[in-house]
Tab-separated table of C-alpha atoms in Angstrom:
chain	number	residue	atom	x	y	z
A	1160	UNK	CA	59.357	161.296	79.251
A	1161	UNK	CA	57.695	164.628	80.136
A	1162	UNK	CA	60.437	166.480	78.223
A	1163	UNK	CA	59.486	164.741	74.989
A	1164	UNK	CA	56.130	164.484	75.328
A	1165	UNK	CA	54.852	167.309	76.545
A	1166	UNK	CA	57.660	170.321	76.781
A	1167	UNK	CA	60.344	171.181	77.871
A	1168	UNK	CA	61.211	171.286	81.866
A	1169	UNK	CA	61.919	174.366	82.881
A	1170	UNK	CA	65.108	174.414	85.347
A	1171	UNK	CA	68.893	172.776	85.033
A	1172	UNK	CA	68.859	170.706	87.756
A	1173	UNK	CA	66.121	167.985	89.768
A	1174	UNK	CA	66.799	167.661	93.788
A	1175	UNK	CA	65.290	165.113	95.750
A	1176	UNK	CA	65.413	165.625	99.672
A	1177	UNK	CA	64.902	163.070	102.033
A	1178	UNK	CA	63.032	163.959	105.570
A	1179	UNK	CA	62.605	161.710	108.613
A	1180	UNK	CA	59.551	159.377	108.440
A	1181	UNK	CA	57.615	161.370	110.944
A	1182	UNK	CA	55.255	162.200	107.769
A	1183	UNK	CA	54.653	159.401	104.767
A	1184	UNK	CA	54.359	161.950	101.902
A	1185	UNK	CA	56.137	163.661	99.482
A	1186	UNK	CA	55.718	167.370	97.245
A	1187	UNK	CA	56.957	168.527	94.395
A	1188	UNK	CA	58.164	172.236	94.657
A	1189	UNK	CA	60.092	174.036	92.076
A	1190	UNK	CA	63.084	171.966	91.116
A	1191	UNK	CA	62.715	169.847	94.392
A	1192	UNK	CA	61.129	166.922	96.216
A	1193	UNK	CA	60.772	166.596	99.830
A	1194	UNK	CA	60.214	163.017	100.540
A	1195	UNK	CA	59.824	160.958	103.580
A	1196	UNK	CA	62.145	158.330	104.100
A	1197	UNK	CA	58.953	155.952	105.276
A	1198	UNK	CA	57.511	155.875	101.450
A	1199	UNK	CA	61.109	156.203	99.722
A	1200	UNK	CA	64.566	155.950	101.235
A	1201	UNK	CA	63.945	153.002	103.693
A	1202	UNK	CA	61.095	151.417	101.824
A	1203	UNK	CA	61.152	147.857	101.520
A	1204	UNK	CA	60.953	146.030	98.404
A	1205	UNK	CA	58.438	143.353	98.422
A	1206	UNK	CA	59.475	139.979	96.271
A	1207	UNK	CA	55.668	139.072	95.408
A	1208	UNK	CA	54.993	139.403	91.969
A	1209	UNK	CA	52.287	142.204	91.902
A	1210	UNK	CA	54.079	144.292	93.878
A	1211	UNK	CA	54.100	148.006	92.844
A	1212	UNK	CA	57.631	149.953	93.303
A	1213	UNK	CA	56.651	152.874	95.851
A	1214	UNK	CA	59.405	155.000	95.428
A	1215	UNK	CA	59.643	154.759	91.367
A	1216	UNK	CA	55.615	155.506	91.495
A	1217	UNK	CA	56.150	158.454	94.182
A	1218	UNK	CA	59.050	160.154	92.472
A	1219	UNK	CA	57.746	160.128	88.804
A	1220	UNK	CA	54.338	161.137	90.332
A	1221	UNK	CA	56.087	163.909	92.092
A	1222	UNK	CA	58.368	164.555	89.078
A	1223	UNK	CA	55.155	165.074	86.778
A	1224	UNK	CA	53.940	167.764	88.880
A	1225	UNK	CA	56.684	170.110	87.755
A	1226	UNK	CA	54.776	169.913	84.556
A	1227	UNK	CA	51.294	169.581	86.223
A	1228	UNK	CA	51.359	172.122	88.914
A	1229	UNK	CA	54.045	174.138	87.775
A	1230	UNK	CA	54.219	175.213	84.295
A	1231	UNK	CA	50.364	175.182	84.458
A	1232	UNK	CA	48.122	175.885	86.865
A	1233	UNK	CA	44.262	175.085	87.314
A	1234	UNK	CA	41.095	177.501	88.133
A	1235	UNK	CA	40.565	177.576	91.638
A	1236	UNK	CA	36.967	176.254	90.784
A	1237	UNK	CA	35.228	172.301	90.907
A	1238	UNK	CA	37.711	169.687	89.275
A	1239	UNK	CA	40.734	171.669	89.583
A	1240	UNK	CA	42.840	168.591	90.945
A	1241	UNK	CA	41.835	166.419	87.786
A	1242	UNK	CA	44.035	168.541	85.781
A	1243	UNK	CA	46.437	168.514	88.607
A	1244	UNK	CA	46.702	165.298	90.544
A	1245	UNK	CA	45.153	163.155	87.932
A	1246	UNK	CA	47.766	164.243	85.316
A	1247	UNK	CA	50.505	163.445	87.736
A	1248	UNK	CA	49.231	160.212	87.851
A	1249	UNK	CA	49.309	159.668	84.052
A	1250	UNK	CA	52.824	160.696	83.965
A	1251	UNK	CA	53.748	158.284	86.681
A	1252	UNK	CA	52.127	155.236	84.808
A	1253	UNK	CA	53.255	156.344	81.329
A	1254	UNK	CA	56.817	156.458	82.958
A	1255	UNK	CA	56.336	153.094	84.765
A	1256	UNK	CA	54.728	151.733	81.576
A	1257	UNK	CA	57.913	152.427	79.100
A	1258	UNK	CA	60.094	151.296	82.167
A	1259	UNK	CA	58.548	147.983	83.227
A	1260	UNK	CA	56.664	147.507	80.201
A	1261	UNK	CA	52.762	147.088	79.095
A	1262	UNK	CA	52.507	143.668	80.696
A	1263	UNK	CA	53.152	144.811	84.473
A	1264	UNK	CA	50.905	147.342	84.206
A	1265	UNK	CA	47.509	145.121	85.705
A	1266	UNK	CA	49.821	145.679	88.773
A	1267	UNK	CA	48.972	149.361	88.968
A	1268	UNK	CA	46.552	149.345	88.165
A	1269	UNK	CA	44.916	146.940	90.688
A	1270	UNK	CA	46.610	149.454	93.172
A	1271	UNK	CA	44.365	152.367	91.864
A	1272	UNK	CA	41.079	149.901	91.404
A	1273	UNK	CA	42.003	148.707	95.366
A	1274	UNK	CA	41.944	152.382	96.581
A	1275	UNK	CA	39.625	153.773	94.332
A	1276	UNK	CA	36.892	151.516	95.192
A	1277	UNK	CA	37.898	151.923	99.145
A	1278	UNK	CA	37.791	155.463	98.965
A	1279	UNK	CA	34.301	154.930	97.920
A	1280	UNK	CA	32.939	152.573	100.149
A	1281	UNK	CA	33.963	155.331	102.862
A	1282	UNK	CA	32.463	158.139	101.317
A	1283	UNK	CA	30.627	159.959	103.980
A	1284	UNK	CA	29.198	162.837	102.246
A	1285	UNK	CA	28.847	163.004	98.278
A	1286	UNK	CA	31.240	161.044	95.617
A	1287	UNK	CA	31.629	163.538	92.918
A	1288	UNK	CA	32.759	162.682	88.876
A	1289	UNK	CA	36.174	163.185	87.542
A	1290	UNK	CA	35.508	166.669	85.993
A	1291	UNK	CA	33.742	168.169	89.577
A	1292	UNK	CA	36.473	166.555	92.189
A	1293	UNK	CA	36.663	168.136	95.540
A	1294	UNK	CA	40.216	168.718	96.202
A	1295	UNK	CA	39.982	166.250	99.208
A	1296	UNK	CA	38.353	163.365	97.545
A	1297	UNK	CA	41.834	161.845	96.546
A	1298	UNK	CA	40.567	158.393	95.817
A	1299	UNK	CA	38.821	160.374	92.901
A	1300	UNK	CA	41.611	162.394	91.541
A	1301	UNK	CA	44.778	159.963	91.665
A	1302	UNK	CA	43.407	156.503	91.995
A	1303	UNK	CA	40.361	157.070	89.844
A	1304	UNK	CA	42.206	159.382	87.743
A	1305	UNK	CA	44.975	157.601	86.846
A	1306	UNK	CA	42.594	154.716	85.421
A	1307	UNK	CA	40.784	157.037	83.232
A	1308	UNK	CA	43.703	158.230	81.939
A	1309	UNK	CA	45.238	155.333	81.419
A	1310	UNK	CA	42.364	153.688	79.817
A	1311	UNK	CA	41.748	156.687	77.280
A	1312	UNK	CA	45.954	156.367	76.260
A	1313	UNK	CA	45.128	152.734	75.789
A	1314	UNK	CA	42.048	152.940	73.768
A	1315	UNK	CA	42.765	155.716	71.549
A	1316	UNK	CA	46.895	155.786	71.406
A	1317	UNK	CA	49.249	157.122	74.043
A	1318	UNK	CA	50.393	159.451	71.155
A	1319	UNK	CA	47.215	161.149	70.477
A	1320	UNK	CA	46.459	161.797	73.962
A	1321	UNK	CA	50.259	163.375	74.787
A	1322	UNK	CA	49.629	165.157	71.654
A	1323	UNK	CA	46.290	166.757	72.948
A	1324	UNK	CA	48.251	167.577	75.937
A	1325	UNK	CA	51.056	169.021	74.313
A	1326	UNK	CA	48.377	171.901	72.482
A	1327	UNK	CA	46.834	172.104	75.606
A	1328	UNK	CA	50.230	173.009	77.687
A	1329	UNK	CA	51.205	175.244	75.033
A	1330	UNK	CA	48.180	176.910	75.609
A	1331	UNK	CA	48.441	177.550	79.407
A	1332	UNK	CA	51.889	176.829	80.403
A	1333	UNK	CA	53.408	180.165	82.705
A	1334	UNK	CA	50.453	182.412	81.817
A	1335	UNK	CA	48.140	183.876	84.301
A	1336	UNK	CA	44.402	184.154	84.569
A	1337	UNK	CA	41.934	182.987	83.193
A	1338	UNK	CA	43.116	179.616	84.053
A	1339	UNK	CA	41.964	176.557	82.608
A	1340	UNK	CA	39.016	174.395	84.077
A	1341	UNK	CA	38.536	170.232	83.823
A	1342	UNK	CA	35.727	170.977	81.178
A	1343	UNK	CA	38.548	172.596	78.991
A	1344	UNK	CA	41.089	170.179	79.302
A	1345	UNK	CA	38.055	167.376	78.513
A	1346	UNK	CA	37.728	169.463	75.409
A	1347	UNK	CA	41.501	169.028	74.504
A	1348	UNK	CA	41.284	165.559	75.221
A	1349	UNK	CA	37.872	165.080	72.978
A	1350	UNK	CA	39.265	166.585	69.567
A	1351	UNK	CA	42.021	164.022	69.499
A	1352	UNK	CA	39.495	161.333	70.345
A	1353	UNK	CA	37.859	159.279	67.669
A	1354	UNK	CA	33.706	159.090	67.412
A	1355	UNK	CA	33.794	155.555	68.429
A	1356	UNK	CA	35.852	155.916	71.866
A	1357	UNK	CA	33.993	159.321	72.553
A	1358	UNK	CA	31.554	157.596	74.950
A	1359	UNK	CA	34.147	157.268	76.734
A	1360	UNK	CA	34.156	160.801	78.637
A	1361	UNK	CA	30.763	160.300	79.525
A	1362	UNK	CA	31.109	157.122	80.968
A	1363	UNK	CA	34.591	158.078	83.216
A	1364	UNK	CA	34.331	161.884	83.328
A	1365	UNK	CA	31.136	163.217	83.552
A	1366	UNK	CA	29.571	160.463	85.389
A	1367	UNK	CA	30.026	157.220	88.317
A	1368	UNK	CA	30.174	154.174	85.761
A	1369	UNK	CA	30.923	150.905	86.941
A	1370	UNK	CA	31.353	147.498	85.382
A	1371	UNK	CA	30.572	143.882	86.595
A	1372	UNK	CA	32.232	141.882	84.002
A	1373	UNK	CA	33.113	138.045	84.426
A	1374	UNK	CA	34.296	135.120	82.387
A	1375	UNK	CA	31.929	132.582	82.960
A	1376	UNK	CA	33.641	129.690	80.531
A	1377	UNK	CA	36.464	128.987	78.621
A	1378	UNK	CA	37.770	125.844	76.558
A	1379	UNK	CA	39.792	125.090	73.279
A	1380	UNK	CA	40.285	122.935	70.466
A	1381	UNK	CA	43.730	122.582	68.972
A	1382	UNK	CA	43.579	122.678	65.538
A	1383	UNK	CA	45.205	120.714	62.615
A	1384	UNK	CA	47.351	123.428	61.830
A	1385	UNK	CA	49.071	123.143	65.301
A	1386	UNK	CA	46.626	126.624	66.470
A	1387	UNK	CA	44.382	126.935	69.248
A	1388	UNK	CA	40.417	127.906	68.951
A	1389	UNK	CA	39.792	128.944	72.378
A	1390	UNK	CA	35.378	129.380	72.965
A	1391	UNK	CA	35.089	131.945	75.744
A	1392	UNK	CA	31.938	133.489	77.343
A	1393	UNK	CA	31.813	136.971	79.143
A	1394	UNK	CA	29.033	138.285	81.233
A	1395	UNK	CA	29.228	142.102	80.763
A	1396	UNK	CA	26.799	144.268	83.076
A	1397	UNK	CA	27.197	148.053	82.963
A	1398	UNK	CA	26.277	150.182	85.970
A	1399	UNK	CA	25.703	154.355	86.464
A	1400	UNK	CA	25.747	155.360	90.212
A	1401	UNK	CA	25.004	158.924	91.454
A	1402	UNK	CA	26.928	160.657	94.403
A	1403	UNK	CA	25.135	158.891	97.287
A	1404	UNK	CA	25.735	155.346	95.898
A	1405	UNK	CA	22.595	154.928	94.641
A	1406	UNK	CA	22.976	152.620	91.113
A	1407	UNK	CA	21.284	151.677	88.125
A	1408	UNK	CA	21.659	149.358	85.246
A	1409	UNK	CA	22.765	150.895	81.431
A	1410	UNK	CA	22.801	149.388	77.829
A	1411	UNK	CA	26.680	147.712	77.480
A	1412	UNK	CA	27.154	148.766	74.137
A	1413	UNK	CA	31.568	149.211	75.269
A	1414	UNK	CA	34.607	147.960	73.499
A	1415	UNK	CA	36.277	145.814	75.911
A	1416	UNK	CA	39.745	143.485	75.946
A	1417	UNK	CA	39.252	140.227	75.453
A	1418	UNK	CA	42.719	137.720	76.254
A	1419	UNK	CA	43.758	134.824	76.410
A	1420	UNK	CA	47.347	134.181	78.393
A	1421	UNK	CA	49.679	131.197	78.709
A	1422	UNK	CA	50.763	129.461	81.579
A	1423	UNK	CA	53.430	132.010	82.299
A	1424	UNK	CA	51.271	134.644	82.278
A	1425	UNK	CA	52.429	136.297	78.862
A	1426	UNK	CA	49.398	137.087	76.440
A	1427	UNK	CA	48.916	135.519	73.495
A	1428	UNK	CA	45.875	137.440	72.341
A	1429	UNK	CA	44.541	140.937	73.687
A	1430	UNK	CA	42.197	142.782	71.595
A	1431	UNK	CA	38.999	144.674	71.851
A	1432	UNK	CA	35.915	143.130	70.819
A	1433	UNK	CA	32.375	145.375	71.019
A	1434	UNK	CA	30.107	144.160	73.496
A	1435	UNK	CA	26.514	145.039	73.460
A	1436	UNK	CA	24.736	142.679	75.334
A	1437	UNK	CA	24.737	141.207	78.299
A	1438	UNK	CA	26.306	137.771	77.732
A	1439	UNK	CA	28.278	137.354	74.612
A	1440	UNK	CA	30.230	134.174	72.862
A	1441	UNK	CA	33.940	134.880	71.822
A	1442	UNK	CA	35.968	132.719	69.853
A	1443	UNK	CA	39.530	133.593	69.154
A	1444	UNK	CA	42.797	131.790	68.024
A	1445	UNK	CA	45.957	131.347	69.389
A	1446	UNK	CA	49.298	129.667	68.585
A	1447	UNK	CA	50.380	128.271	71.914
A	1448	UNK	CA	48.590	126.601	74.454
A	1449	UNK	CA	46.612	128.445	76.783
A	1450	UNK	CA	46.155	128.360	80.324
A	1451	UNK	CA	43.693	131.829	81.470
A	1452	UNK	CA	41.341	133.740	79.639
A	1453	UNK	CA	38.761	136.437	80.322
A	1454	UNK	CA	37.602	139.737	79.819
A	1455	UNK	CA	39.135	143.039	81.136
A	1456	UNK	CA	42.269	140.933	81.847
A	1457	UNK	CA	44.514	144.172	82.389
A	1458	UNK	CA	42.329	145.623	84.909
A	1459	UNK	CA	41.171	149.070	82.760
A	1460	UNK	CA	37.751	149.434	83.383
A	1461	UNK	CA	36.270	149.968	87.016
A	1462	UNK	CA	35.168	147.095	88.203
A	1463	UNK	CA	34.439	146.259	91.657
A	1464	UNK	CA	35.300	142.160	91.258
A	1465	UNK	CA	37.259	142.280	89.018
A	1466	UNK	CA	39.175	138.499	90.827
A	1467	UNK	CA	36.381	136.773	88.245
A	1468	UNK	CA	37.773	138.614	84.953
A	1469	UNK	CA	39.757	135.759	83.814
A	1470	UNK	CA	39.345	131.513	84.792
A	1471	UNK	CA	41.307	129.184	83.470
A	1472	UNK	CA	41.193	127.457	79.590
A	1473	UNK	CA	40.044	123.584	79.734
A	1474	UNK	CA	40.314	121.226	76.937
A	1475	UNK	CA	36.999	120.827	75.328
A	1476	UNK	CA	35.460	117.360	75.549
């Protein structure tokens, strides 16, 4: 994936080494991965259904840093591991995306919401944005990280962001100082971003925005033609918090997914629909039956319930 997306890797051969699980981590050092046998080699795979596949996640993670890491490095100034970490963390869910497929993906990213919004709540000195990271605020430059990223792939096309990233690796790959900062990968990102999505880096780079979104009723009709009108309404609330928690209410003015799924979870309708007030009537039509819908289904924005994103579909009366 890295190889034909962003350029080429740089050695003949990739070497994974397993160490005893006296540590639970792994690195990524030229050509080779040290990784403990406690996240990897003797990990257990769980049979519940939203369970995310440790060692696949840790070894394209690690894999993506020969890229990220390797062929280019960051300044040693504020936001250096967003460039880093966080694009380590794209890698690893583009990779698990084309393996798995779209559909799993609310899987992992649940597991970066879940430790994203825990890192958070224990916080004991200053949450910074994306682009000003301190290199130990983790929960900031994977978890967070990888949802921005994946969120701008998904709104604007996972082939004009790898493209952005391509210029920009061609740019800095192997080449010495003056390194590049966050701000100057942002501006990468930005030129292949249309005007409509470019809120977008001020609401998950630049700043602490958080969502409280909810489905607060859903039916359908069938129709005559054998389709289903299914009537939902979303409450949408849109929240800016500064680094000592401290949060106040914004304008929603956001394109946001709007689905509708059937009983076996599949989706029969996912789309974006702009939402620029605070509760807003959806109608949308479907040719099976459906069982859940909601907004934010996939889990892309930050949102710290997101458990009331999607209720089930009743049969209008």
């Amino acid at each position: 994936y890295c190889t034909t997306n962003f350029g080429p890797f740089q050695f003949h051969q990739l070497r994974i080494i397993e160490f005893p699980g006296y540590g639970t981590f792994a690195e990524s050092y030229a050509n080779t991965i040290p990784f403990s046998e406690a996240i990897g080699f003797i990990t257990k795979s769980s049979k519940k259904p939203d369970a995310v596949d440790l060692p696949f996640y840790v070894t394209a993670h690690e894999t993506g840093h020969q890229w990220w890491g390797h062929q280019v490095m960051s300044a040693y100034v504020e936001g250096a591991t967003s460039i880093d970490e966080t694009m380590a963390q794209y890698t690893a869910l583009m990779v698990m995306k084309h393996h798995f497929g779209p559909e799993s993906m609310k899987r992992f990213l649940r597991f970066e919401l879940d430790r994203y919004l825990r890192g958070r709540g224990q916080e004991r000195n200053e949450e910074f944005p994306l682009y000003l990271v301190d290199p130990n605020q983790g929960y900031i430059h994977y978890n967070k990280g990888a949802m921005v990223m994946y969120a701008l792939q998904d709104y604007i096309g996972e082939d004009k962001v790898n493209e952005a990233i391509r210029e920009f690796l061609k740019a800095h790959a192997f080449k010495n100082a003056p390194y590049p900062t966050s701000l100057e990968f942002e501006g990468y990102l930005r030129k292949a971003t249309p005007p409509e999505y470019q809120y977008l880096f001020d609401d998950m780079f630049l700043n602490i925005t958080l969502y409280d979104d909810r489905a607060l009723s859903a039916t359908y009709v069938q129709r005559p033609d054998g389709k289903y009108d299914v009537h939902l309404v979303v409450e949408a609330k849109k929240l800016r918090a500064d680094g000592r928690g401290q949060e106040r209410a914004i304008p929603v003015n956001d394109l946001i997914d709007i689905g509708v799924l059937d009983a076996d979870g599949k989706y029969l309708y996912l789309q974006k629909h702009k939402i620029n007030q605070e509760k807003t009537d959806i109608t949308v039509t479907v040719d099976k039956l459906p069982a859940q819908a909601g907004i934010d289904p996939v889990d892309k924005l930050i949102d710290r319930n997101p458990d009331d994103n999607v209720i089930a579909v009743k049969k209008q009366e």
